């Protein structure tokens, strides 16, 4: 008779999580400048931090490309990064941004972009956070 109690605890935990504002946001990064590179970022609120998991496809093996959260949109990006992310590689990289609320990143006022490793002025992928 322990199983129903245990299940109840899990259910309560799930309801508590669902009760908060969206705790995870998915951002699709599309290729820019014929890079052939695209990806998906998931941003998850963990306490007072936001954890960003960035999975990229098409980055050549052994290459690490700068990635950031910038103010603006992919269509009109502020070139000054707001939050640096761990360099993007082929696969998944993780960054923890301290003391930021996911809700403050939403609304189309920020975008995630990835830069060409050899020429930062060339953007290879971008996705609006919304
Ligand atoms: Cu950038």
CSV table of N, CA, C and O in Angstrom, one decimal, residues 12-65:
chain,number,residue,atom,x,y,z
A,12,UNK,N,1.9,15.6,-7.0
A,12,UNK,CA,2.0,16.9,-6.4
A,12,UNK,C,3.2,17.7,-6.9
A,12,UNK,O,3.1,18.9,-7.2
A,13,UNK,N,4.3,17.1,-7.1
A,13,UNK,CA,5.5,17.7,-7.6
A,13,UNK,C,5.2,18.2,-9.0
A,13,UNK,O,5.6,19.3,-9.4
A,14,UNK,N,4.6,17.4,-9.8
A,14,UNK,CA,4.3,17.8,-11.2
A,14,UNK,C,3.3,19.0,-11.3
A,14,UNK,O,3.5,19.9,-12.1
A,15,UNK,N,2.4,19.0,-10.4
A,15,UNK,CA,1.4,20.1,-10.4
A,15,UNK,C,2.1,21.4,-9.9
A,15,UNK,O,1.9,22.4,-10.5
A,16,UNK,N,3.0,21.2,-9.0
A,16,UNK,CA,3.8,22.4,-8.5
A,16,UNK,C,4.6,23.0,-9.7
A,16,UNK,O,4.6,24.2,-9.8
A,17,UNK,N,5.2,22.2,-10.5
A,17,UNK,CA,6.0,22.6,-11.6
A,17,UNK,C,5.1,23.3,-12.7
A,17,UNK,O,5.4,24.3,-13.2
A,18,UNK,N,4.0,22.7,-12.9
A,18,UNK,CA,3.1,23.2,-14.0
A,18,UNK,C,2.5,24.5,-13.5
A,18,UNK,O,2.1,25.3,-14.4
A,19,UNK,N,2.4,24.7,-12.2
A,19,UNK,CA,1.7,25.9,-11.8
A,19,UNK,C,2.5,27.2,-12.0
A,19,UNK,O,2.0,28.3,-12.2
A,20,UNK,N,3.9,27.0,-12.2
A,20,UNK,CA,4.7,28.2,-12.4
A,20,UNK,C,4.6,28.6,-13.9
A,20,UNK,O,4.1,27.9,-14.7
A,21,UNK,N,5.0,29.8,-14.2
A,21,UNK,CA,5.1,30.3,-15.6
A,21,UNK,C,5.9,29.3,-16.4
A,21,UNK,O,6.6,28.5,-15.8
A,22,UNK,N,5.9,29.4,-17.7
A,22,UNK,CA,6.6,28.4,-18.5
A,22,UNK,C,8.1,28.2,-18.0
A,22,UNK,O,8.8,29.2,-17.9
A,23,UNK,N,8.5,27.0,-17.7
A,23,UNK,CA,9.8,26.8,-17.1
A,23,UNK,C,10.8,26.4,-18.1
A,23,UNK,O,12.0,26.4,-17.9
A,24,UNK,N,10.3,26.0,-19.3
A,24,UNK,CA,11.2,25.7,-20.4
A,24,UNK,C,10.7,26.3,-21.7
A,24,UNK,O,9.5,26.3,-22.0
A,25,UNK,N,11.6,26.8,-22.5
A,25,UNK,CA,11.3,27.4,-23.8
A,25,UNK,C,12.3,26.8,-24.8
A,25,UNK,O,13.5,26.6,-24.5
A,26,UNK,N,11.7,26.5,-25.9
A,26,UNK,CA,12.5,25.9,-27.0
A,26,UNK,C,12.7,26.9,-28.1
A,26,UNK,O,11.7,27.6,-28.5
A,27,UNK,N,13.9,27.1,-28.6
A,27,UNK,CA,14.3,28.1,-29.6
A,27,UNK,C,14.9,27.3,-30.8
A,27,UNK,O,15.8,26.5,-30.6
A,28,UNK,N,14.4,27.5,-32.0
A,28,UNK,CA,14.9,26.9,-33.2
A,28,UNK,C,15.9,27.9,-33.8
A,28,UNK,O,15.5,29.0,-34.2
A,29,UNK,N,17.1,27.4,-34.0
A,29,UNK,CA,18.1,28.3,-34.7
A,29,UNK,C,18.2,27.8,-36.2
A,29,UNK,O,18.4,26.7,-36.4
A,30,UNK,N,17.9,28.8,-37.0
A,30,UNK,CA,18.0,28.5,-38.5
A,30,UNK,C,19.3,29.0,-39.1
A,30,UNK,O,19.9,29.9,-38.5
A,31,UNK,N,19.7,28.3,-40.1
A,31,UNK,CA,21.0,28.7,-40.7
A,31,UNK,C,21.0,30.1,-41.3
A,31,UNK,O,19.9,30.5,-41.8
A,32,UNK,N,22.1,30.7,-41.2
A,32,UNK,CA,22.3,32.1,-41.9
A,32,UNK,C,23.5,32.0,-42.7
A,32,UNK,O,24.5,31.3,-42.4
A,33,UNK,N,23.5,32.8,-43.7
A,33,UNK,CA,24.7,33.0,-44.6
A,33,UNK,C,25.2,31.7,-45.2
A,33,UNK,O,26.4,31.5,-45.2
A,34,UNK,N,24.2,30.9,-45.6
A,34,UNK,CA,24.6,29.6,-46.2
A,34,UNK,C,25.5,28.7,-45.4
A,34,UNK,O,26.3,28.0,-45.9
A,35,UNK,N,25.4,28.8,-44.1
A,35,UNK,CA,26.3,28.0,-43.2
A,35,UNK,C,26.0,26.5,-43.2
A,35,UNK,O,26.9,25.7,-42.9
A,36,UNK,N,24.7,26.2,-43.5
A,36,UNK,CA,24.3,24.8,-43.4
A,36,UNK,C,24.3,24.3,-41.9
A,36,UNK,O,24.2,23.1,-41.6
A,37,UNK,N,24.3,25.3,-41.0
A,37,UNK,CA,24.3,25.0,-39.6
A,37,UNK,C,22.9,25.4,-38.9
A,37,UNK,O,22.5,26.6,-39.1
A,38,UNK,N,22.3,24.5,-38.2
A,38,UNK,CA,21.1,24.9,-37.5
A,38,UNK,C,21.1,24.1,-36.2
A,38,UNK,O,21.9,23.3,-35.9
A,39,UNK,N,20.1,24.4,-35.4
A,39,UNK,CA,20.0,23.8,-34.1
A,39,UNK,C,18.8,24.1,-33.3
A,39,UNK,O,17.9,24.8,-33.8
A,40,UNK,N,18.8,23.6,-32.1
A,40,UNK,CA,17.7,23.8,-31.1
A,40,UNK,C,18.3,24.2,-29.8
A,40,UNK,O,19.3,23.5,-29.3
A,41,UNK,N,17.8,25.2,-29.2
A,41,UNK,CA,18.2,25.5,-27.8
A,41,UNK,C,17.0,25.4,-26.9
A,41,UNK,O,15.9,25.8,-27.2
A,42,UNK,N,17.2,24.8,-25.7
A,42,UNK,CA,16.2,24.7,-24.7
A,42,UNK,C,16.7,25.6,-23.5
A,42,UNK,O,17.8,25.4,-23.1
A,43,UNK,N,15.8,26.5,-23.1
A,43,UNK,CA,16.2,27.3,-21.9
A,43,UNK,C,15.2,26.9,-20.8
A,43,UNK,O,14.0,26.9,-20.9
A,44,UNK,N,15.9,26.6,-19.6
A,44,UNK,CA,15.1,26.0,-18.5
A,44,UNK,C,15.4,26.9,-17.3
A,44,UNK,O,16.6,27.0,-16.9
A,45,UNK,N,14.3,27.3,-16.6
A,45,UNK,CA,14.5,28.0,-15.3
A,45,UNK,C,14.8,27.0,-14.3
A,45,UNK,O,14.1,26.0,-14.1
A,46,UNK,N,16.0,27.2,-13.6
A,46,UNK,CA,16.3,26.4,-12.4
A,46,UNK,C,16.6,27.3,-11.3
A,46,UNK,O,17.7,27.8,-11.2
A,47,UNK,N,15.6,27.5,-10.4
A,47,UNK,CA,15.8,28.4,-9.3
A,47,UNK,C,16.0,29.8,-9.9
A,47,UNK,O,15.1,30.3,-10.7
A,48,UNK,N,17.1,30.5,-9.5
A,48,UNK,CA,17.3,31.9,-10.1
A,48,UNK,C,18.2,31.8,-11.3
A,48,UNK,O,18.6,32.9,-11.8
A,49,UNK,N,18.5,30.7,-11.8
A,49,UNK,CA,19.3,30.6,-13.0
A,49,UNK,C,18.5,30.0,-14.2
A,49,UNK,O,17.5,29.4,-14.1
A,50,UNK,N,19.1,30.3,-15.4
A,50,UNK,CA,18.5,29.7,-16.6
A,50,UNK,C,19.6,28.8,-17.2
A,50,UNK,O,20.8,29.3,-17.4
A,51,UNK,N,19.3,27.6,-17.5
A,51,UNK,CA,20.2,26.6,-18.1
A,51,UNK,C,19.9,26.6,-19.6
A,51,UNK,O,18.7,26.3,-19.9
A,52,UNK,N,20.9,26.8,-20.4
A,52,UNK,CA,20.7,26.7,-21.8
A,52,UNK,C,21.4,25.5,-22.4
A,52,UNK,O,22.6,25.4,-22.2
A,53,UNK,N,20.6,24.6,-23.0
A,53,UNK,CA,21.2,23.5,-23.7
A,53,UNK,C,21.1,23.8,-25.2
A,53,UNK,O,20.0,23.9,-25.7
A,54,UNK,N,22.2,23.9,-25.9
A,54,UNK,CA,22.3,24.2,-27.3
A,54,UNK,C,22.8,23.0,-28.1
A,54,UNK,O,23.9,22.6,-27.9
A,55,UNK,N,21.9,22.5,-28.9
A,55,UNK,CA,22.3,21.4,-29.8
A,55,UNK,C,22.4,21.9,-31.2
A,55,UNK,O,21.4,22.4,-31.8
A,56,UNK,N,23.6,21.7,-31.8
A,56,UNK,CA,23.8,22.2,-33.2
A,56,UNK,C,24.1,21.1,-34.1
A,56,UNK,O,24.8,20.1,-33.7
A,57,UNK,N,23.7,21.2,-35.3
A,57,UNK,CA,24.0,20.3,-36.4
A,57,UNK,C,24.8,21.0,-37.5
A,57,UNK,O,24.4,22.1,-37.8
A,58,UNK,N,25.8,20.4,-38.1
A,58,UNK,CA,26.4,21.0,-39.2
A,58,UNK,C,27.7,21.7,-38.9
A,58,UNK,O,28.4,22.2,-39.9
A,59,UNK,N,28.1,21.8,-37.7
A,59,UNK,CA,29.4,22.4,-37.3
A,59,UNK,C,30.4,21.4,-37.6
A,59,UNK,O,30.3,20.2,-37.1
A,60,UNK,N,31.5,21.7,-38.3
A,60,UNK,CA,32.5,20.7,-38.6
A,60,UNK,C,33.2,20.2,-37.3
A,60,UNK,O,33.3,20.9,-36.3
A,61,UNK,N,33.6,19.0,-37.4
A,61,UNK,CA,34.2,18.3,-36.2
A,61,UNK,C,35.4,19.1,-35.8
A,61,UNK,O,36.2,19.6,-36.6
A,62,UNK,N,35.5,19.3,-34.5
A,62,UNK,CA,36.7,20.0,-33.9
A,62,UNK,C,36.6,21.5,-33.9
A,62,UNK,O,37.4,22.2,-33.3
A,63,UNK,N,35.5,22.1,-34.5
A,63,UNK,CA,35.3,23.5,-34.5
A,63,UNK,C,34.4,24.0,-33.4
A,63,UNK,O,33.4,23.3,-33.1
A,64,UNK,N,34.8,25.0,-32.7
A,64,UNK,CA,34.0,25.6,-31.6
A,64,UNK,C,33.6,27.0,-32.0
A,64,UNK,O,34.5,27.9,-32.2
A,65,UNK,N,32.4,27.3,-32.0
A,65,UNK,CA,31.9,28.6,-32.5
A,65,UNK,C,31.3,29.4,-31.4
A,65,UNK,O,30.5,28.9,-30.6
